[in-house]
């Protein structure tokens, strides 16, 4: 006996073994169909005796094992059901022959046999035979179960007769010595008359009767017989059989204590639940109320006298004793090398009992012992079976780690180098089953939050093995998935060297079979969820970026007001909703425009010790149609936070949500969703996309000026009083027509006082070109005119002094006023000490704002603004260092004497109304006399009531001065020009 | 002859001989630890013997276990051929280990959950490995 039956349990001792076998040619599927139907008859209630007979069916049983039938009768094949097909009457004799041959194999132990013939019709089938049943086909055999029950009853009759026969052996009769196959030679030449030998025979027979009683459903009798047998065999130190008697005692007790069974299998038993319940109520019908004290029995048979009433429980072992006795039995078995299988099976049975008793630790002792039982040379397949069953038993007692360990050993055994055809598929399957034991699941979500679960070192090993096994199975897709999982979840535990190795092999695999995001379903239904590489690279924050200033859409005001009404009625509320969960869904308060490229900035870093190449990195969005423009990046080893901008263009309008990003690393594409990444900081992922708007591009005739502001700025250098034209070309570079265009200007706050219109333009001409089709352009001319007050500059004054020119009074560029209306308190603002510019050059800045709109965005009430900055450096041109008047020839006129100073490096001419030109060389000062009409300032119009409310006298003063200056200016009409520039500028007052 | 000493806190393992074999040995021993702790905990309440005794013997090694009140597990694997080590010696080894571990945890600069980096602890552990083996 070399092949253990690992599925055995204690209650199998009460079953009778029936072998069901095909004879001749029987289609396998048909055979198993019939076999299953037969197997449903697993317990039969015997008509007259209230007893139940349990049947165990096997379709394969080694005759070698049958030889142990005397030792434990449930190992004995007592019934044979042969299934055969027979096409014609001619074949019948041959079939019958075969059936007999089959019977021969188990002839020594068979009680009865049956032959089920399928397909035969006609004369032979008509005849009534008890041992043969004819069925026309495999489909048409409704009474198979009935037949089997009849068959079982006939077996019972034989069993019962055998039991009675053995149980009532007369004391005078010579009891034959029962023995196991390997003992036979030991007893040759032994004195058969010795008391010792007789006792041995008695003991063994008693045990045998106990087995038969148990099988025949007489539990209490069996207990009694076992008890007696134990006594007898203990006396003669017949350890092997003593062990068997003890085990029998245990089995009977287990059957008594746990009627539900210990194996948790036996589908037949479960089918007839009502029956089983009945049996429970009837107190084990086989017990027959024979309550016998073993001591009251004679050694030679059961006395019919059962007068001594003893509690049933006395014969039966208590749950604790069952284990003790199992231990003892196993220790006896252990003395015999040839009884290894018996010992192993006993261990398995004991473990099952302990599992029911929930005594895991003791069960583990039994299992530990079972591991060391040497069964001689085992084939690889047997080893696998053994490890698997150990694993199952460990699982049964709740030792999941140990179970996983043995399952893994079994898996490794499947592909042991000694096996010519390694079973990688089986190995892989077994390895998958070990996963729970190592707290490992194949879903990366389980590892994305909290601390790492389980034992990383062994988990890594297991994953490596899975990768290898799946590769050998010829399924590179699986290898890639497992390897990705390994890399993603065990990244923190991999050494630099290992990281390198893992990624290298991953790249190798993906070169053949790129990894993706689909769920892999294994043949047995297990689903392997996709593994997105959220750690390669690690993303720390996601930020949606606003459009560049010039492209930002603005809402037309009145429509905005309409929008506001739908929002909260409160302008301000101190209650801030602290809802973290909604933070991600929070709408961002800027808009993207349909068709325009928008950007999302990610802060990423590479945790790998080498350069990481991320390809095809793009955005995952929902809500509107979005065209993502993927980027490829290469992150240096162990990089710090590294900004990456992902771009794309929404193709329709609506609300867009950025759900995540996709990458392709080492040939594995991943879709990383933000909701699965709690560590990622984000300021909100929902943005409104408004309908498309046109785009305008500006180009100017003047050079650009570099500036800190985001908008385009042109720069020009002018002398004070000079006028320059700026040509702006407006081109529609978008895809929508520009339908409206507005232009405004604003002077950037300056402390300088600007006279006159700084910027002026004529918009009618370009407006006539509207709507502007894409690709078209219009030009617009803007006049830049600078008139600044350069008076009172200390440094300039200094220069004048150096030139040896005597300066009286204040050197102001508008000295006329000073002279005509000398007021000591009225000093120009700019001449205050400390306020003096250190440079002669003054700058003036203004912004031209183009508002334009068109297309669908205009309908929605949006427009865009494009700004053009104008930066002008103003240099001083002409100074009047001194002003005085002389009476002229006419009383209505006088001469105005002006000392004019040219601070520039160019020669310039100055002319006044009805006067000749005066040529001034660089840094030259000359006097000019102009004849003018006298006039009175009082004749100027007084400021009207509205302006009179300027209570500040200084402001009033300035107002007045300005008006006066204008008047003088119009009278004089002084202008100058730099000869070399050929430019003409009007004089600044 | 202690061939392996492991400290199993919430998630940290410090097997001093970083061999996969011992990883497996210690990992499977946790089944027994779990079983012992759960059964003892029920019957005796808070008064629990920290030393769990022999967890299980294998062909080559004996595995002993010890669980602190905060459920930190110590596992010592010794060569099974070494008969000189009695239960009492193992017990004192665990006590020493526990004391040393407590010292490590008392270090304000130690971050619970990080791998233990302590010269004193290493000294104690390697002392046990050397002295016995």
GROMACS .gro file of N, CA, C and O in nm, chain A residues 358-361 364-365 368 372 394 397-405 408 437-439 451-455 457-458 461-462 465 493, chain B residues 6-8 10-11 13 15 18 20-36 39-40 55-60:
model
  264
  358UNK      N    1  -1.180   2.303   1.645
  358UNK     CA    2  -1.112   2.433   1.644
  358UNK      C    3  -0.989   2.431   1.736
  358UNK      O    4  -0.966   2.523   1.814
  359UNK      N    5  -0.915   2.324   1.726
  359UNK     CA    6  -0.790   2.319   1.802
  359UNK      C    7  -0.676   2.320   1.702
  359UNK      O    8  -0.615   2.217   1.671
  360UNK      N    9  -0.651   2.438   1.653
  360UNK     CA   10  -0.560   2.452   1.540
  360UNK      C   11  -0.417   2.413   1.575
  360UNK      O   12  -0.347   2.353   1.496
  361UNK      N   13  -0.378   2.445   1.697
  361UNK     CA   14  -0.237   2.423   1.729
  361UNK      C   15  -0.203   2.275   1.736
  361UNK      O   16  -0.099   2.230   1.689
  364UNK      N   17  -0.189   2.137   1.401
  364UNK     CA   18  -0.064   2.165   1.332
  364UNK      C   19   0.045   2.067   1.374
  364UNK      O   20   0.132   2.032   1.295
  365UNK      N   21   0.037   2.019   1.500
  365UNK     CA   22   0.133   1.917   1.543
  365UNK      C   23   0.116   1.790   1.460
  365UNK      O   24   0.214   1.729   1.416
  368UNK      N   25   0.245   1.856   1.120
  368UNK     CA   26   0.391   1.859   1.125
  368UNK      C   27   0.446   1.717   1.120
  368UNK      O   28   0.541   1.688   1.049
  372UNK      N   29   0.667   1.455   0.803
  372UNK     CA   30   0.789   1.375   0.813
  372UNK      C   31   0.768   1.228   0.785
  372UNK      O   32   0.863   1.150   0.789
  394UNK      N   33  -0.382   2.288   0.619
  394UNK     CA   34  -0.340   2.405   0.696
  394UNK      C   35  -0.442   2.517   0.682
  394UNK      O   36  -0.474   2.588   0.777
  397UNK      N   37  -0.731   2.461   0.912
  397UNK     CA   38  -0.715   2.495   1.053
  397UNK      C   39  -0.679   2.642   1.069
  397UNK      O   40  -0.643   2.687   1.178
  398UNK      N   41  -0.683   2.716   0.962
  398UNK     CA   42  -0.664   2.861   0.972
  398UNK      C   43  -0.520   2.905   0.969
  398UNK      O   44  -0.491   3.021   0.996
  399UNK      N   45  -0.429   2.817   0.933
  399UNK     CA   46  -0.289   2.858   0.921
  399UNK      C   47  -0.265   2.899   0.776
  399UNK      O   48  -0.213   2.823   0.695
  400UNK      N   49  -0.303   3.022   0.745
  400UNK     CA   50  -0.301   3.062   0.605
  400UNK      C   51  -0.159   3.075   0.552
  400UNK      O   52  -0.131   3.044   0.438
  401UNK      N   53  -0.070   3.119   0.635
  401UNK     CA   54   0.067   3.138   0.588
  401UNK      C   55   0.131   3.004   0.558
  401UNK      O   56   0.195   2.985   0.454
  402UNK      N   57   0.111   2.912   0.652
  402UNK     CA   58   0.167   2.780   0.633
  402UNK      C   59   0.105   2.716   0.509
  402UNK      O   60   0.173   2.650   0.431
  403UNK      N   61  -0.024   2.735   0.495
  403UNK     CA   62  -0.093   2.681   0.380
  403UNK      C   63  -0.033   2.736   0.251
  403UNK      O   64  -0.003   2.662   0.157
  404UNK      N   65  -0.010   2.866   0.252
  404UNK     CA   66   0.048   2.928   0.133
  404UNK      C   67   0.187   2.874   0.108
  404UNK      O   68   0.226   2.850  -0.006
  405UNK      N   69   0.259   2.850   0.217
  405UNK     CA   70   0.394   2.799   0.202
  405UNK      C   71   0.394   2.665   0.130
  405UNK      O   72   0.467   2.643   0.034
  408UNK      N   73   0.294   2.682  -0.226
  408UNK     CA   74   0.403   2.729  -0.309
  408UNK      C   75   0.503   2.617  -0.335
  408UNK      O   76   0.553   2.602  -0.446
  437UNK      N   77  -0.247   3.398   0.132
  437UNK     CA   78  -0.164   3.360   0.246
  437UNK      C   79  -0.052   3.459   0.270
  437UNK      O   80   0.000   3.470   0.381
  438UNK      N   81  -0.014   3.530   0.166
  438UNK     CA   82   0.092   3.629   0.181
  438UNK      C   83   0.034   3.770   0.183
  438UNK      O   84   0.102   3.867   0.153
  439UNK      N   85  -0.095   3.780   0.213
  439UNK     CA   86  -0.166   3.909   0.215
  439UNK      C   87  -0.144   3.986   0.086
  439UNK      O   88  -0.122   4.106   0.088
  451UNK      N   89  -0.038   5.194   0.495
  451UNK     CA   90   0.092   5.131   0.496
  451UNK      C   91   0.085   5.000   0.420
  451UNK      O   92  -0.020   4.947   0.394
  452UNK      N   93   0.203   4.952   0.388
  452UNK     CA   94   0.211   4.829   0.310
  452UNK      C   95   0.163   4.710   0.393
  452UNK      O   96   0.197   4.697   0.509
  453UNK      N   97   0.083   4.629   0.332
  453UNK     CA   98   0.033   4.511   0.403
  453UNK      C   99   0.118   4.391   0.365
  453UNK      O  100   0.151   4.371   0.249
  454UNK      N  101   0.147   4.313   0.466
  454UNK     CA  102   0.213   4.187   0.437
  454UNK      C  103   0.364   4.197   0.441
  454UNK      O  104   0.422   4.300   0.477
  455UNK      N  105   0.425   4.089   0.403
  455UNK     CA  106   0.567   4.070   0.418
  455UNK      C  107   0.633   4.089   0.282
  455UNK      O  108   0.629   4.000   0.196
  457UNK      N  109   0.926   4.095   0.155
  457UNK     CA  110   1.032   4.010   0.103
  457UNK      C  111   0.975   3.884   0.037
  457UNK      O  112   1.017   3.845  -0.072
  458UNK      N  113   0.879   3.821   0.104
  458UNK     CA  114   0.823   3.699   0.046
  458UNK      C  115   0.724   3.732  -0.066
  458UNK      O  116   0.713   3.657  -0.162
  461UNK      N  117   0.918   3.777  -0.378
  461UNK     CA  118   0.961   3.648  -0.429
  461UNK      C  119   0.847   3.581  -0.507
  461UNK      O  120   0.865   3.531  -0.617
  462UNK      N  121   0.732   3.584  -0.446
  462UNK     CA  122   0.616   3.520  -0.507
  462UNK      C  123   0.581   3.587  -0.640
  462UNK      O  124   0.552   3.519  -0.740
  465UNK      N  125   0.809   3.479  -0.900
  465UNK     CA  126   0.777   3.344  -0.946
  465UNK      C  127   0.657   3.345  -1.039
  465UNK      O  128   0.654   3.274  -1.139
  493UNK      N  129   1.045   4.872  -0.164
  493UNK     CA  130   1.124   4.766  -0.104
  493UNK      C  131   1.233   4.713  -0.197
  493UNK      O  132   1.313   4.631  -0.157
  995UNK      N  133   1.424   3.774   1.432
  995UNK     CA  134   1.335   3.864   1.359
  995UNK      C  135   1.252   3.945   1.454
  995UNK      O  136   1.209   3.897   1.558
  996UNK      N  137   1.234   4.069   1.420
  996UNK     CA  138   1.145   4.156   1.495
  996UNK      C  139   1.031   4.194   1.402
  996UNK      O  140   1.053   4.246   1.293
  997UNK      N  141   0.912   4.164   1.442
  997UNK     CA  142   0.798   4.192   1.356
  997UNK      C  143   0.707   4.289   1.428
  997UNK      O  144   0.629   4.252   1.514
  999UNK      N  145   0.458   4.643   1.348
  999UNK     CA  146   0.340   4.657   1.264
  999UNK      C  147   0.371   4.616   1.121
  999UNK      O  148   0.295   4.551   1.055
 1000UNK      N  149   0.485   4.657   1.071
 1000UNK     CA  150   0.514   4.621   0.934
 1000UNK      C  151   0.662   4.603   0.908
 1000UNK      O  152   0.704   4.586   0.796
 1002UNK      N  153   1.027   4.425   0.947
 1002UNK     CA  154   1.094   4.301   0.980
 1002UNK      C  155   1.243   4.326   0.979
 1002UNK      O  156   1.293   4.397   0.894
 1004UNK      N  157   1.504   4.065   0.995
 1004UNK     CA  158   1.576   3.939   1.008
 1004UNK      C  159   1.724   3.969   0.988
 1004UNK      O  160   1.761   4.036   0.893
 1007UNK      N  161   1.967   3.800   0.612
 1007UNK     CA  162   1.866   3.831   0.513
 1007UNK      C  163   1.854   3.719   0.410
 1007UNK      O  164   1.877   3.736   0.294
 1009UNK      N  165   1.617   3.440   0.227
 1009UNK     CA  166   1.477   3.416   0.194
 1009UNK      C  167   1.422   3.297   0.272
 1009UNK      O  168   1.307   3.296   0.316
 1010UNK      N  169   1.509   3.200   0.294
 1010UNK     CA  170   1.466   3.080   0.364
 1010UNK      C  171   1.409   3.115   0.501
 1010UNK      O  172   1.303   3.066   0.541
 1011UNK      N  173   1.481   3.203   0.569
 1011UNK     CA  174   1.435   3.240   0.702
 1011UNK      C  175   1.312   3.327   0.696
 1011UNK      O  176   1.227   3.323   0.784
 1012UNK      N  177   1.304   3.403   0.588
 1012UNK     CA  178   1.182   3.480   0.569
 1012UNK      C  179   1.062   3.387   0.570
 1012UNK      O  180   0.961   3.412   0.633
 1013UNK      N  181   1.079   3.279   0.496
 1013UNK     CA  182   0.968   3.184   0.488
 1013UNK      C  183   0.944   3.118   0.623
 1013UNK      O  184   0.830   3.104   0.666
 1014UNK      N  185   1.053   3.077   0.688
 1014UNK     CA  186   1.037   3.010   0.817
 1014UNK      C  187   0.963   3.100   0.915
 1014UNK      O  188   0.868   3.057   0.981
 1015UNK      N  189   1.009   3.224   0.922
 1015UNK     CA  190   0.951   3.315   1.021
 1015UNK      C  191   0.808   3.351   0.982
 1015UNK      O  192   0.719   3.360   1.066
 1016UNK      N  193   0.790   3.369   0.853
 1016UNK     CA  194   0.656   3.407   0.806
 1016UNK      C  195   0.554   3.301   0.843
 1016UNK      O  196   0.446   3.330   0.893
 1017UNK      N  197   0.590   3.175   0.818
 1017UNK     CA  198   0.494   3.069   0.848
 1017UNK      C  199   0.474   3.052   0.998
 1017UNK      O  200   0.368   3.012   1.043
 1018UNK      N  201   0.577   3.087   1.075
 1018UNK     CA  202   0.563   3.073   1.220
 1018UNK      C  203   0.458   3.168   1.275
 1018UNK      O  204   0.404   3.147   1.383
 1019UNK      N  205   0.430   3.273   1.199
 1019UNK     CA  206   0.332   3.371   1.248
 1019UNK      C  207   0.194   3.310   1.263
 1019UNK      O  208   0.115   3.355   1.346
 1020UNK      N  209   0.165   3.208   1.183
 1020UNK     CA  210   0.038   3.137   1.199
 1020UNK      C  211   0.023   3.087   1.342
 1020UNK      O  212  -0.081   3.102   1.405
 1021UNK      N  213   0.132   3.026   1.390
 1021UNK     CA  214   0.128   2.970   1.524
 1021UNK      C  215   0.119   3.080   1.628
 1021UNK      O  216   0.044   3.070   1.725
 1022UNK      N  217   0.195   3.187   1.604
 1022UNK     CA  218   0.191   3.299   1.697
 1022UNK      C  219   0.049   3.352   1.709
 1022UNK      O  220  -0.004   3.371   1.818
 1023UNK      N  221  -0.010   3.371   1.595
 1023UNK     CA  222  -0.146   3.423   1.590
 1023UNK      C  223  -0.240   3.334   1.670
 1023UNK      O  224  -0.320   3.380   1.751
 1024UNK      N  225  -0.225   3.206   1.645
 1024UNK     CA  226  -0.311   3.108   1.712
 1024UNK      C  227  -0.292   3.114   1.863
 1024UNK      O  228  -0.386   3.122   1.939
 1025UNK      N  229  -0.164   3.117   1.902
 1025UNK     CA  230  -0.134   3.116   2.045
 1025UNK      C  231  -0.185   3.242   2.112
 1025UNK      O  232  -0.245   3.238   2.219
 1028UNK      N  233  -0.574   3.244   2.144
 1028UNK     CA  234  -0.633   3.155   2.243
 1028UNK      C  235  -0.598   3.197   2.384
 1028UNK      O  236  -0.683   3.197   2.472
 1029UNK      N  237  -0.472   3.236   2.403
 1029UNK     CA  238  -0.431   3.275   2.537
 1029UNK      C  239  -0.503   3.401   2.580
 1029UNK      O  240  -0.549   3.414   2.692
 1044UNK      N  241   0.754   2.743   1.887
 1044UNK     CA  242   0.642   2.757   1.795
 1044UNK      C  243   0.627   2.630   1.714
 1044UNK      O  244   0.522   2.571   1.706
 1045UNK      N  245   0.734   2.593   1.651
 1045UNK     CA  246   0.733   2.462   1.585
 1045UNK      C  247   0.874   2.421   1.549
 1045UNK      O  248   0.958   2.506   1.521
 1046UNK      N  249   0.898   2.296   1.554
 1046UNK     CA  250   1.030   2.248   1.513
 1046UNK      C  251   1.028   2.206   1.366
 1046UNK      O  252   0.929   2.154   1.318
 1047UNK      N  253   1.133   2.234   1.298
 1047UNK     CA  254   1.145   2.179   1.163
 1047UNK      C  255   1.264   2.083   1.165
 1047UNK      O  256   1.324   2.061   1.270
 1048UNK      N  257   1.297   2.031   1.052
 1048UNK     CA  258   1.407   1.936   1.047
 1048UNK      C  259   1.536   1.998   1.097
 1048UNK      O  260   1.608   1.939   1.175
 1049UNK      N  261   1.560   2.122   1.054
 1049UNK     CA  262   1.690   2.184   1.084
 1049UNK      C  263   1.683   2.287   1.196
 1049UNK      O  264   1.782   2.316   1.258
   0.00000   0.00000   0.00000
